Coordinates of C-alpha atoms and ligand atoms in Angstrom, one line a residue:
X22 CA 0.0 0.0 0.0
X23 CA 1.5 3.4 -1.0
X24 CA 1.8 5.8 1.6
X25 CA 0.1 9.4 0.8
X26 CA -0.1 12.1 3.1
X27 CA -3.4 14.1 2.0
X28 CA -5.4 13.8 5.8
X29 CA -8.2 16.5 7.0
X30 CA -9.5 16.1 10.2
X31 CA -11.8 18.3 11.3
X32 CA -13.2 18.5 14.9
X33 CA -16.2 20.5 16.3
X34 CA -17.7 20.8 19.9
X35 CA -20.6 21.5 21.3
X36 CA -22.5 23.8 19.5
X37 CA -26.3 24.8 19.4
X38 CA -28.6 23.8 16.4
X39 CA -30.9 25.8 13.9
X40 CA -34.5 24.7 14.4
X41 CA -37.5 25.5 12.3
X42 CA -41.0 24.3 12.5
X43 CA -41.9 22.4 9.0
X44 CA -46.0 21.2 8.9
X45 CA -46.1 17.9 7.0
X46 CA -49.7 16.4 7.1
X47 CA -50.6 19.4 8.6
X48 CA -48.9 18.8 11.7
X49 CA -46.3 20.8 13.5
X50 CA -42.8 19.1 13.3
X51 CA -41.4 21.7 15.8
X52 CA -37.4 21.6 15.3
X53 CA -37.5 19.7 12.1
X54 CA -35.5 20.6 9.2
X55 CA -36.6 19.0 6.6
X56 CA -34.9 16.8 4.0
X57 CA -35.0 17.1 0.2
X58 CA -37.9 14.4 0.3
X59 CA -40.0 16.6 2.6
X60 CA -39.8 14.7 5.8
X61 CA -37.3 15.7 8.7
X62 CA -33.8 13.5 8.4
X63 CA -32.7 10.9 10.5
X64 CA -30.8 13.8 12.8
X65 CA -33.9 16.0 13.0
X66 CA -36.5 13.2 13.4
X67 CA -34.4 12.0 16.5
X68 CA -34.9 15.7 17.8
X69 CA -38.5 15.5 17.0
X70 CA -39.2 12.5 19.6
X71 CA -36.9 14.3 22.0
X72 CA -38.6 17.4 22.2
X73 CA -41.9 15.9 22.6
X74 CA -41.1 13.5 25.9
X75 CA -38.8 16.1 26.6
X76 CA -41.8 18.6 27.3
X77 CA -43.7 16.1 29.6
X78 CA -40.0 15.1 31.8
X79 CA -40.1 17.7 34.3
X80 CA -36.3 18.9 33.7
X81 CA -35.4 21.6 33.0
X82 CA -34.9 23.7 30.1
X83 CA -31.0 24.1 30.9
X84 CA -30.8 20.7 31.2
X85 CA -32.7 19.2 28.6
X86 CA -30.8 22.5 26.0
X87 CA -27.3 20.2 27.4
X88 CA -28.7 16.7 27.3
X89 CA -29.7 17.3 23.2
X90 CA -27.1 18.8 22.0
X91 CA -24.0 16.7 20.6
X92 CA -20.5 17.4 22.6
X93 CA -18.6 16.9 19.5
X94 CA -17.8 15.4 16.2
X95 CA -15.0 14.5 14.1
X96 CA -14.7 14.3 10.3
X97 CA -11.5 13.0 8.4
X98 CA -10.6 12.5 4.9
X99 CA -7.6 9.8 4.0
X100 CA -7.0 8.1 1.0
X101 CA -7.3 4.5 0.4
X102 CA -5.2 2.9 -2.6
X103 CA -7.6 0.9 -4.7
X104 CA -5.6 -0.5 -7.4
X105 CA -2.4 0.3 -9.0
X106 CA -2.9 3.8 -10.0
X107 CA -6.1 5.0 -8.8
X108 CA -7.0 6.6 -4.7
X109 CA -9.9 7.1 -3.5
X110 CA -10.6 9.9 -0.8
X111 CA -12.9 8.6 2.3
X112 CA -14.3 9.8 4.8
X113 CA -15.2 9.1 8.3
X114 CA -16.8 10.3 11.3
X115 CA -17.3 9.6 14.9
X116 CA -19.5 11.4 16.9
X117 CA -19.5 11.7 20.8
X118 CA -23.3 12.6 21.5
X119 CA -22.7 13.1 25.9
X120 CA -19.9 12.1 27.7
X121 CA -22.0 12.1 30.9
X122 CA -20.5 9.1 31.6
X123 CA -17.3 7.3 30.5
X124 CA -16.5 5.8 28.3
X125 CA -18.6 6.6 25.5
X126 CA -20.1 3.7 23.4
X127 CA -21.7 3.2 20.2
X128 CA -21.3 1.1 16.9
X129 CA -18.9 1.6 13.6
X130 CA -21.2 1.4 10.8
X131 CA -19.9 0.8 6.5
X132 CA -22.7 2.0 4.2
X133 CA -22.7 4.5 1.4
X134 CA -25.6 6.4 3.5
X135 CA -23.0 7.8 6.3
X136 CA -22.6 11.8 6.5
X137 CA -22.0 13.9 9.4
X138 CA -25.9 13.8 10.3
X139 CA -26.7 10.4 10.4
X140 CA -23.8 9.7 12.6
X141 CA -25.0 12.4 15.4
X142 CA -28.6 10.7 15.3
X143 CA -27.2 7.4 15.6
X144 CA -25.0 8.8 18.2
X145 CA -27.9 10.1 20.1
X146 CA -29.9 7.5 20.2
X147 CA -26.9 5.6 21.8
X148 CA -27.1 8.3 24.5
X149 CA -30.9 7.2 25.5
X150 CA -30.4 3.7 24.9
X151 CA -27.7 3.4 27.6
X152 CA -29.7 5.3 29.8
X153 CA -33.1 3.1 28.9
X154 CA -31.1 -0.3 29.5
X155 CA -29.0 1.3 32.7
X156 CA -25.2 0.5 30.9
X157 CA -23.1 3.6 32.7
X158 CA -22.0 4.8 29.3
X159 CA -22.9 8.0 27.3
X160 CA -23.4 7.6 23.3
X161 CA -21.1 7.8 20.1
X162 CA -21.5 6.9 16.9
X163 CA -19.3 6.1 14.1
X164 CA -19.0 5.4 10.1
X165 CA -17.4 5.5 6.9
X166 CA -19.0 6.7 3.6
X167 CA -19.0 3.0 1.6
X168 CA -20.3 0.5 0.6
X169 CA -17.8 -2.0 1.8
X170 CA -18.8 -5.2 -0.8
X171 CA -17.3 -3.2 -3.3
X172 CA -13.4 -3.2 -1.2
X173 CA -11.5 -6.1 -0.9
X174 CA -10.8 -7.8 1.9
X175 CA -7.2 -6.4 2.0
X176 CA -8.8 -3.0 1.3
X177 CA -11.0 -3.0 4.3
X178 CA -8.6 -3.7 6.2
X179 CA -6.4 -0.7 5.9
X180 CA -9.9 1.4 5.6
X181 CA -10.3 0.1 8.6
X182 CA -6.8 0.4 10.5
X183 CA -6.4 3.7 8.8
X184 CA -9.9 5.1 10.0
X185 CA -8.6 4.1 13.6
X186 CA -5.2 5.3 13.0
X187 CA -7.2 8.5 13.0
X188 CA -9.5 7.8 16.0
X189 CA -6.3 7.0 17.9
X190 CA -4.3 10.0 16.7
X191 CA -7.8 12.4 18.2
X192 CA -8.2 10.4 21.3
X193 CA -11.3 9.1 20.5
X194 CA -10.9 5.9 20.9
X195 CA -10.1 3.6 24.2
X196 CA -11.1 1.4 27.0
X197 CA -11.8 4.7 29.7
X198 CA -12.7 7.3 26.7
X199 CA -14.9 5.9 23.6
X200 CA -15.2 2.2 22.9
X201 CA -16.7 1.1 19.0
X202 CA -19.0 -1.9 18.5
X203 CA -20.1 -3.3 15.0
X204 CA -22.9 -1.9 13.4
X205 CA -24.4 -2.2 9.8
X206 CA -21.4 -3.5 7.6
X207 CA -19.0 -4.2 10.1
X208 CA -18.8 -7.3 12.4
X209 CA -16.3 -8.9 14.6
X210 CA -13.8 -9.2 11.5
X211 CA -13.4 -5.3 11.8
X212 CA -13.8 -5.0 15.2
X213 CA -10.5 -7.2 15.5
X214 CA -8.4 -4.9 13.4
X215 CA -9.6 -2.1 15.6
X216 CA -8.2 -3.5 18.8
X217 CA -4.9 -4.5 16.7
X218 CA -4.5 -1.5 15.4
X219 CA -4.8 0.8 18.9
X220 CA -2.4 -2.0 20.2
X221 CA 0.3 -0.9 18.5
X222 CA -0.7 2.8 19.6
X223 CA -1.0 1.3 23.3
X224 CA 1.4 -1.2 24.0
X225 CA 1.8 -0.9 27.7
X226 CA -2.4 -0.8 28.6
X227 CA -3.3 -3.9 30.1
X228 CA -7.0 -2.7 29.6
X229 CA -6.4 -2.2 25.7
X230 CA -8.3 -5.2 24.3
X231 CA -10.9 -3.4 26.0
X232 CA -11.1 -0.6 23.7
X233 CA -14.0 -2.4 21.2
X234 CA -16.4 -4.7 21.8
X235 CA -18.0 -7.1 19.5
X236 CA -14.6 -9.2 19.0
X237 CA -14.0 -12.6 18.2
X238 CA -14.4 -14.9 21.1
X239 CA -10.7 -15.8 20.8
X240 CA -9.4 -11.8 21.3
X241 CA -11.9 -11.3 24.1
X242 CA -15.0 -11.2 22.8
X243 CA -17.8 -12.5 25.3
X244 CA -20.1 -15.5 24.6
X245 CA -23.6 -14.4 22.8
X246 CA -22.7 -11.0 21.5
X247 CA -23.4 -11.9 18.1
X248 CA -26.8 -12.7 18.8
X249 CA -27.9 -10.2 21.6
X250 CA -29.4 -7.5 19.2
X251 CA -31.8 -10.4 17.9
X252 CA -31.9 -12.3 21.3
X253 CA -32.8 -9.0 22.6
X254 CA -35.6 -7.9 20.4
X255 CA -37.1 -11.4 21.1
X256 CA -37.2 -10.6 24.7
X257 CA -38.4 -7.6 24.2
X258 CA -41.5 -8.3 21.8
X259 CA -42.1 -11.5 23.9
X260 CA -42.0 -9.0 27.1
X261 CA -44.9 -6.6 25.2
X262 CA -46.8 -9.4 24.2
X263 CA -47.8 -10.4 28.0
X264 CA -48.8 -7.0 28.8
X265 CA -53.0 -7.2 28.6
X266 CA -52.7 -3.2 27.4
X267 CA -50.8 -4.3 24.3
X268 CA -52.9 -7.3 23.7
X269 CA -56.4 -5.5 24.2
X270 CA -54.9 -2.8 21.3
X271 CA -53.8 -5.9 19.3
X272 CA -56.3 -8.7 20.1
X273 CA -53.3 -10.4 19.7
X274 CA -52.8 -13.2 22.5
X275 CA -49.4 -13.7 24.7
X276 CA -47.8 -16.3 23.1
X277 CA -45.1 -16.3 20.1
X278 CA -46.1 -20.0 19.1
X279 CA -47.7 -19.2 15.7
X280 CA -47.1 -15.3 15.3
X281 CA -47.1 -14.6 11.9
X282 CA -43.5 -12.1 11.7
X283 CA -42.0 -10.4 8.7
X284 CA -38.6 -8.9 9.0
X285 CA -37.3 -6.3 6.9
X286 CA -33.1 -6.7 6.5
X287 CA -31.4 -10.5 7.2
X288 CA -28.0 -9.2 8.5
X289 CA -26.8 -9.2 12.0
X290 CA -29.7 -8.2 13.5
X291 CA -32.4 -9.6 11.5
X292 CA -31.0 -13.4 11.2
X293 CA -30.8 -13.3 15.1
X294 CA -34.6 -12.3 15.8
X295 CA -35.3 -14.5 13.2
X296 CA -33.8 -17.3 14.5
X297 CA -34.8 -16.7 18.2
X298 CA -38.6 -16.1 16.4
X299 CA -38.5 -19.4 14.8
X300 CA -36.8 -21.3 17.6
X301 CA -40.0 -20.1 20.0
X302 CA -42.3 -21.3 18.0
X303 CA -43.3 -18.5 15.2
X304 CA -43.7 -18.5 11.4
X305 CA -41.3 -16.1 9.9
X306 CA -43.7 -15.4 6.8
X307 CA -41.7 -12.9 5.1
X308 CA -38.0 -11.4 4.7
X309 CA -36.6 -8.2 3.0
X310 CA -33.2 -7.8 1.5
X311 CA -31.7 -5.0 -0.6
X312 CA -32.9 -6.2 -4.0
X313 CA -35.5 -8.4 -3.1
X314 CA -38.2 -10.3 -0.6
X315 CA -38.6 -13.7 0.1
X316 CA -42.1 -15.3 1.1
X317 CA -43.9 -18.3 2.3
X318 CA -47.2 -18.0 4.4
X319 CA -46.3 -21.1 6.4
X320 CA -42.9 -20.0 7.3
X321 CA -39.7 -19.5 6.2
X322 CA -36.9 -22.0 7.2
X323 CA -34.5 -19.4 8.4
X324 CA -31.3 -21.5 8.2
X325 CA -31.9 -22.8 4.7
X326 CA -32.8 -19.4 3.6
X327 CA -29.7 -17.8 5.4
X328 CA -27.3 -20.4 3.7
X329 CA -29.1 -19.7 -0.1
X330 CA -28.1 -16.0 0.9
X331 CA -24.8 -16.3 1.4
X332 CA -24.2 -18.9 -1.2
X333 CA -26.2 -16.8 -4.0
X334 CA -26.1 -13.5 -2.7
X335 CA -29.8 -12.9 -3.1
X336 CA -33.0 -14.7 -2.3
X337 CA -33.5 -14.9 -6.3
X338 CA -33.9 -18.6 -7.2
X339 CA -34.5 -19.8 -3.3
X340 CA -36.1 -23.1 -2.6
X341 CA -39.3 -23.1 -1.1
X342 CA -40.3 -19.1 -0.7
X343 CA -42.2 -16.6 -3.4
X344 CA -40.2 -13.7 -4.8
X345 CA -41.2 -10.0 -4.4
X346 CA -39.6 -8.2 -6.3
X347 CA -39.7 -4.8 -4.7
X348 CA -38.9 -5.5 -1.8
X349 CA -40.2 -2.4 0.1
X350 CA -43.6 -4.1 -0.1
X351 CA -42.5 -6.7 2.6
X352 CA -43.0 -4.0 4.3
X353 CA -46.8 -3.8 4.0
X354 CA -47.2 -7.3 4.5
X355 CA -50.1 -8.9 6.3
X356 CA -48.7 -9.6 9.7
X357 CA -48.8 -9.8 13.1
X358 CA -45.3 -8.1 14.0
X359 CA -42.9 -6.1 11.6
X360 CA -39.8 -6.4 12.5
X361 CA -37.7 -3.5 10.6
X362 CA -34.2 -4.6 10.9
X363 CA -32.1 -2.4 7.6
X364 CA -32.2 1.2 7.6
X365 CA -33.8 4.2 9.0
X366 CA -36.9 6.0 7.4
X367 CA -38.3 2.6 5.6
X368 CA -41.4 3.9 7.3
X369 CA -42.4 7.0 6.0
X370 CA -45.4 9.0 4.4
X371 CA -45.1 6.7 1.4
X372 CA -46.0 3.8 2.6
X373 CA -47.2 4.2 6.4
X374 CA -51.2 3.7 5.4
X375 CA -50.2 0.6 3.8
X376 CA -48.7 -1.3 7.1
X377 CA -50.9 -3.9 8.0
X378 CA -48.9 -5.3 10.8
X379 CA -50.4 -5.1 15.0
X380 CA -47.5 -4.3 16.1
X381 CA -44.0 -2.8 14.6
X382 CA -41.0 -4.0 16.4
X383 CA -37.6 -1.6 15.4
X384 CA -34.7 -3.6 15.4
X385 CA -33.1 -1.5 12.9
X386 CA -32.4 2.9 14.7
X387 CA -34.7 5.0 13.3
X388 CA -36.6 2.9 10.8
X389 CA -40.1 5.2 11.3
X390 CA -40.6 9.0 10.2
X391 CA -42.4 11.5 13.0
X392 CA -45.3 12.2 10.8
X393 CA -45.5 7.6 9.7
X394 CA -45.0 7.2 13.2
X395 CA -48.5 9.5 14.3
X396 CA -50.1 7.5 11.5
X397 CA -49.2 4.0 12.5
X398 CA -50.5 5.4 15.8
X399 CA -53.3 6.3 14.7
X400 CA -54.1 3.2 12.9
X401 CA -53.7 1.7 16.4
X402 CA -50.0 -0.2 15.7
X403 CA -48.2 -0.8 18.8
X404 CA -44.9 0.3 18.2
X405 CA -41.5 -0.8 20.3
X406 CA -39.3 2.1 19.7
X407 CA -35.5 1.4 18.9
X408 CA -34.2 2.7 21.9
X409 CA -35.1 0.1 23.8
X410 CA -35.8 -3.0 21.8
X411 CA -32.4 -3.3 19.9
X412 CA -30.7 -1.9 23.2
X413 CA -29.4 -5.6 23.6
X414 CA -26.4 -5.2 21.5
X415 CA -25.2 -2.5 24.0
X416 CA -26.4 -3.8 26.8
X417 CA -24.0 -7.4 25.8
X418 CA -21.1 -5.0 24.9
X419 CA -21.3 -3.9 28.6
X420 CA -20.7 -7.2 29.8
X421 CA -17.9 -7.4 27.3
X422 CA -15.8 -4.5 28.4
X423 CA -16.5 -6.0 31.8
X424 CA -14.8 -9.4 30.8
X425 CA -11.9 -7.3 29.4
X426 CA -11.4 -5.2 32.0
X427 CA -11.5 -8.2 34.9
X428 CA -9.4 -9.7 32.3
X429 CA -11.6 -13.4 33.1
X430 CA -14.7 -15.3 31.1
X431 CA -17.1 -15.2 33.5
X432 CA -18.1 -18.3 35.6
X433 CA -14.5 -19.0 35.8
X434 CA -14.2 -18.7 39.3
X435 CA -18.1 -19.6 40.2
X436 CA -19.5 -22.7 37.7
X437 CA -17.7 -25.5 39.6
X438 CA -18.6 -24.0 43.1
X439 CA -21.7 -23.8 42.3
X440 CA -22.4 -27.2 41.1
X441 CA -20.9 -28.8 43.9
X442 CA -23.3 -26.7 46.1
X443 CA -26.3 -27.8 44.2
X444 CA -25.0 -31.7 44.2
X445 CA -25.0 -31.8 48.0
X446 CA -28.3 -30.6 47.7
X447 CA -29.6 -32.6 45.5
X448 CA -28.2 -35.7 47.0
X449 CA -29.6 -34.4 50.3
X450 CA -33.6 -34.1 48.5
X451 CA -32.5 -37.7 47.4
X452 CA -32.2 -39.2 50.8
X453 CA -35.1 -37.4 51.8
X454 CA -37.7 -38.3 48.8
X455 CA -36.0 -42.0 48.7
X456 CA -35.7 -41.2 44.9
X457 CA -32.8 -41.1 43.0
X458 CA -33.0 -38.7 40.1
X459 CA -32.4 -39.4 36.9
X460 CA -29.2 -38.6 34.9
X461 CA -30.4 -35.9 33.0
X462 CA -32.9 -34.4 35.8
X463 CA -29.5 -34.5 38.0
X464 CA -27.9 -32.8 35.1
X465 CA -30.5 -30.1 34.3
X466 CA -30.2 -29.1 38.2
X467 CA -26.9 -29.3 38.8
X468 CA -24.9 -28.0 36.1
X469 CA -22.7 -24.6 36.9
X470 CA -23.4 -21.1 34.4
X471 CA -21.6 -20.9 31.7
X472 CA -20.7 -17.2 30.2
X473 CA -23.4 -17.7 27.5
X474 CA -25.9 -18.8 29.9
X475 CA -25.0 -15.9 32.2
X476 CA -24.9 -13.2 29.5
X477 CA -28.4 -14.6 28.6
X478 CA -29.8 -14.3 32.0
X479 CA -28.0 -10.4 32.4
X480 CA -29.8 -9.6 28.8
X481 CA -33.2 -11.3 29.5
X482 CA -33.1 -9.6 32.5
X483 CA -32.1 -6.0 31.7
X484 CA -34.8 -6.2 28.7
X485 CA -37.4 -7.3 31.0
X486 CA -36.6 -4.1 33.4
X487 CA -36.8 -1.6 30.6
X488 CA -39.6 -3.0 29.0
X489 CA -41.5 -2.8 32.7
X490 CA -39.8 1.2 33.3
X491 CA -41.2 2.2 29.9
X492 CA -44.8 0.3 29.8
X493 CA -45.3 2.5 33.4
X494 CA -44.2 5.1 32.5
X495 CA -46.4 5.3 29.5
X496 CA -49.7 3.8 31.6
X497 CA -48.8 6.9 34.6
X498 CA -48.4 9.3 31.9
X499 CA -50.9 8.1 29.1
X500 CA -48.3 8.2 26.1
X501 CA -47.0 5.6 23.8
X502 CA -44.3 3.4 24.2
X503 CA -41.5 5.7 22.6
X504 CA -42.2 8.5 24.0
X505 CA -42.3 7.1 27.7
X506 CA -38.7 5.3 26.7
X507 CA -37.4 9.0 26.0
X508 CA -38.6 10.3 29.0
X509 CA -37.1 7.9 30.6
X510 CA -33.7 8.1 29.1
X511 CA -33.7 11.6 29.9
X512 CA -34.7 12.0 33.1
X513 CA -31.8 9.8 34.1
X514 CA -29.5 11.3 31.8
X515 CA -30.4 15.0 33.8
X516 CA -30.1 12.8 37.4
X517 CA -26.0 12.6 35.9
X518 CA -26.0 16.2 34.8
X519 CA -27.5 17.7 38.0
X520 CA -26.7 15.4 40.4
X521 CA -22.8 15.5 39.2
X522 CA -22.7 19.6 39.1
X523 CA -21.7 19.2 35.3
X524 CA -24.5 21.7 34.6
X525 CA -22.6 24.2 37.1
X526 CA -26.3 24.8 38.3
X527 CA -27.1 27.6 40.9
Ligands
NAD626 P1 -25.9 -5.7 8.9 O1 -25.1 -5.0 7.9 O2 -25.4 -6.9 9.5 O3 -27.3 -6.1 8.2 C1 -28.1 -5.2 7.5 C2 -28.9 -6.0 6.4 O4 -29.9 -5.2 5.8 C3 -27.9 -6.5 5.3 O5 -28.2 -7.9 5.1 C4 -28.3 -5.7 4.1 O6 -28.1 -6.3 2.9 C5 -29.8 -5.4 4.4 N1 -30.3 -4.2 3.7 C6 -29.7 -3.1 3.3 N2 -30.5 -2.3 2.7 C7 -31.7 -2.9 2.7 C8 -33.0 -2.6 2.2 N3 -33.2 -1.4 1.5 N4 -34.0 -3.4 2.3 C9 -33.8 -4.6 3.0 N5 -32.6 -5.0 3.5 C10 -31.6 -4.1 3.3 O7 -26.4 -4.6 10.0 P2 -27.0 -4.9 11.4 O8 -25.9 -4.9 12.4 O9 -27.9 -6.1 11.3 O10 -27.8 -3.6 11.6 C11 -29.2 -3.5 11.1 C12 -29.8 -2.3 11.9 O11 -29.8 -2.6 13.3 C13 -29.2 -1.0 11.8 O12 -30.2 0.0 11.8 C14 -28.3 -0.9 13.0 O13 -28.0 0.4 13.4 C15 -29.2 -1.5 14.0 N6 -28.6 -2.1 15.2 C16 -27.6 -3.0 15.1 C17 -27.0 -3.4 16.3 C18 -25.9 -4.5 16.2 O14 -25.5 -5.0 17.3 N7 -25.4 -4.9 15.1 C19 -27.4 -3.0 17.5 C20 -28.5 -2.1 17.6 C21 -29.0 -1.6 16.4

């Protein structure tokens, strides 16, 4: 790889933001500015659901003025040799949203779609999604401007050392400061050349592995990180499903055994709810990809679809499932739960009359427009806002960085402890009861937590929690399920602020 020496960085702090009052559908979008297709961006629609929990929190003005605005934001330009004679000139960002608390956390995301302004929503919703799930961490974002299938895999890799070359060089990268995760188009492959990389910046820092999270298992990753985004979407749809509010709205009963589910995007994210979906007892029905959807009202066999996928590269020509060909009309598929799992703004004035799902479940940040989202309300669509449902890729990373920074898998020091505990007692039961158990009954009881199972049990449990804050606060307060998230998020986002003095309050 030639060497050049063209670089721009360019890095901005906290600064106040323009706000005017667009009226789409006649309604006030106070804040909003909008985009060229006449609905707020990403950045702005973020903003929009702020402002309106933020008027029902009780904080105050000051506080809520600090809590939306991002602290600060850096660009940079480098150039990437792409074959012999030809560079091309990328560029990155990383966005630190509020470094209430430390580190900062938030995913690395590939896609032609980055620019400064996605970034900073992405970045903000990490802010309220730490808060929602309780992980001590304020919110960052980061991305490059590409589409990474078209890079080799040598190119990507010095795209990616090179981007955190530059992350390093700016301090916004480490263990105590600002700690990446993968995000669309980057996975634990990229995630390991991160922690390489600031390695070589950091040889001496015994925390360093903890600077990323979402590694392999074999450079510290933890056990069922892949799969908590997915796993904790699951938990989160199956945890709205018991509540008799969201069934009376739905008619739909409690259990996932025979849901009908679409989901819109079969990457990271979208495979793992599937999969969890499936393995409970529901009928995927439907599945989007970038060119194309896949269908079969009696369900879709996830893991022979997934293999096709990777094998073909598109659901064209798969076994057993219909073809749509525009695949934005998965979308308005006849459904119990939607599962948007891509992209923000799939949801928008253009197709939110059209949704026939009961209830919308967003895997994917920011997959629903302000003014879709008041229609989709309007039709009476329960809808499980981002913030909290696809909070379990954070809330997994959490446990992650704690691995790395106790530098041990957990259950190490605990799984045979506990096993011989529970063998006394079961051989004590025995004696009682004059039955001996069976071998796999003694098993089933017996057997010591392994990391998986324990990450599990921390993600099924912090999901359940959040689920329970946000469904009260939306009963005490009579307001929908994203709305009570964001006031939840920022009324412990302002107990930091206060609380800490960082608002230098009189
Ligand atoms: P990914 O890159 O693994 O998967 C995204 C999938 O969506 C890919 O298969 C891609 O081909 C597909 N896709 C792209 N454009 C599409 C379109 N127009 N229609 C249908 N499918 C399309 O990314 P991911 O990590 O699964 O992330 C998906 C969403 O979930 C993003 O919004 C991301 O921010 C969010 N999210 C991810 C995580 C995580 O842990 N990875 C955590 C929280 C939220």
């Amino acid at each position: 790889m030639a060497s050049k020496t063209f670089r721009v960085a360019k890095i901005i702090f906290k600064r106040s933001q323009p706000y005017f009052c667009p009226v789409i559908n006649g309604r006030s979008y106070s804040t909003a500015i909008t985009s060229g297709d006449n609905e707020p961006s990403f950045l702005d629609s973020v903003q929009i659901y702020f402002n309106k929990a933020a008027k029902i929190s009780g904080v105050s003005e000051k506080t809520l003025s600090h809590i939306k605005a991002p602290d600060c934001s850096l660009q940079v330009t480098f150039p990437i040799e792409v074959d012999d004679d030809k560079v091309e000139i990328l560029t990155g960002y990383r966005v630190h949203h509020s470094r209430h608390l430390l580190p900062v956390k938030g995913g690395i995301r590939f896609s032609p779609g980055v620019d400064e302004q996605e970034v900073a929503a992405l970045a903000a919703l990490m802010t309220y999604k730490c808060a929602i799930v309780d992980v001590p961490f304020g919110g960052a974002k980061g991305g490059i401007s590409i589409d990474p299938k078209k890079f080799t895999l040598a190119q990507l890799e010095r795209i990616t050392r090179r981007y955190t070359v530059e992350l390093c060089q700016k301090a916004f990268i480490g263990p105590g400061v600002d700690v990446p995760a993968p995000d669309m188009g980057t996975g634990a492959r990229e995630m390991a050349w991160i922690m390489d990389t600031f390695r070589q910046f950091h040889p001496n820092d015994v925390n360093s592995i903890g600077c990323v999270t979402g590694k392999p298992i074999s450079l510290g990753g933890v056990r069922g990180r892949n799969e908590a985004t997915g796993l904790g979407v699951y938990y989160g749809v199956r945890e709205f499903l018991s509540y008799p509010v969201v069934q009376k709205a739905t008619g739909l009963s409690e259990k996932i055994e025979g849901k009908r589910i679409v989901i819109q995007g079969f990457g990271k994210v979208g495979y793992w709810a599937a999969k969890f979906f499936e393995k409970n007892g529901a009928k995927i029905i439907g599945i989007g990809e970038k060119d194309c959807g896949a269908y079969n009202p009696n369900g879709i066999n996830i893991e022979d679809l997934f293999t096709y996928l990777v094998k073909a590269g598109t659901f064209q020509g798969a076994p057993n499932v219909d073809i749509i060909d525009d695949t934005l009309k998965i979308l308005e598929l006849d459904c119990d739960i939607l599962i948007p799992a891509a992209l923000e703004r799939q949801i928008n004035l253009g197709n939110a009359t059209k949704i026939n799902a009961k209830i919308i479940g967003e895997a994917a940040n920011g997959p629903i427009t302000p003014a879709a989202n008041d229609i989709l309300i309007e039709k009476g669509i329960i809808i499980l806002p981002d913030l909290l449902l696809n909070a379990g890729g954070v809330t997994v990373s959490y446990f992650e960085w704690l691995k790395n920074l106790s530098h041990m898998r957990f259950g190490r020091m605990t799984k045979k402890w506990d096993e011989l505990g529970k063998s006394k007692l079961v051989e004590l039961v025995e004696n009682n009861a004059g039955r001996q158990l069976t071998e796999s009954e003694r098993k089933s009881i017996v057997q010591g937590a392994e990391e998986r199972d324990l990450v599990y049990s921390g993600l099924e449990d912090t999901m359940v929690a959040a689920c329970q804050e946000t469904k009260s606060t939306a009963a005490s307060k009579n307001i929908d399920f994203r709305t009570a998230a964001f006031v939840n998020a920022i009324q412990k986002i302002a107990n930091v602020y206060e609380g800490s003095g960082i608002m230098f309050m009189t």
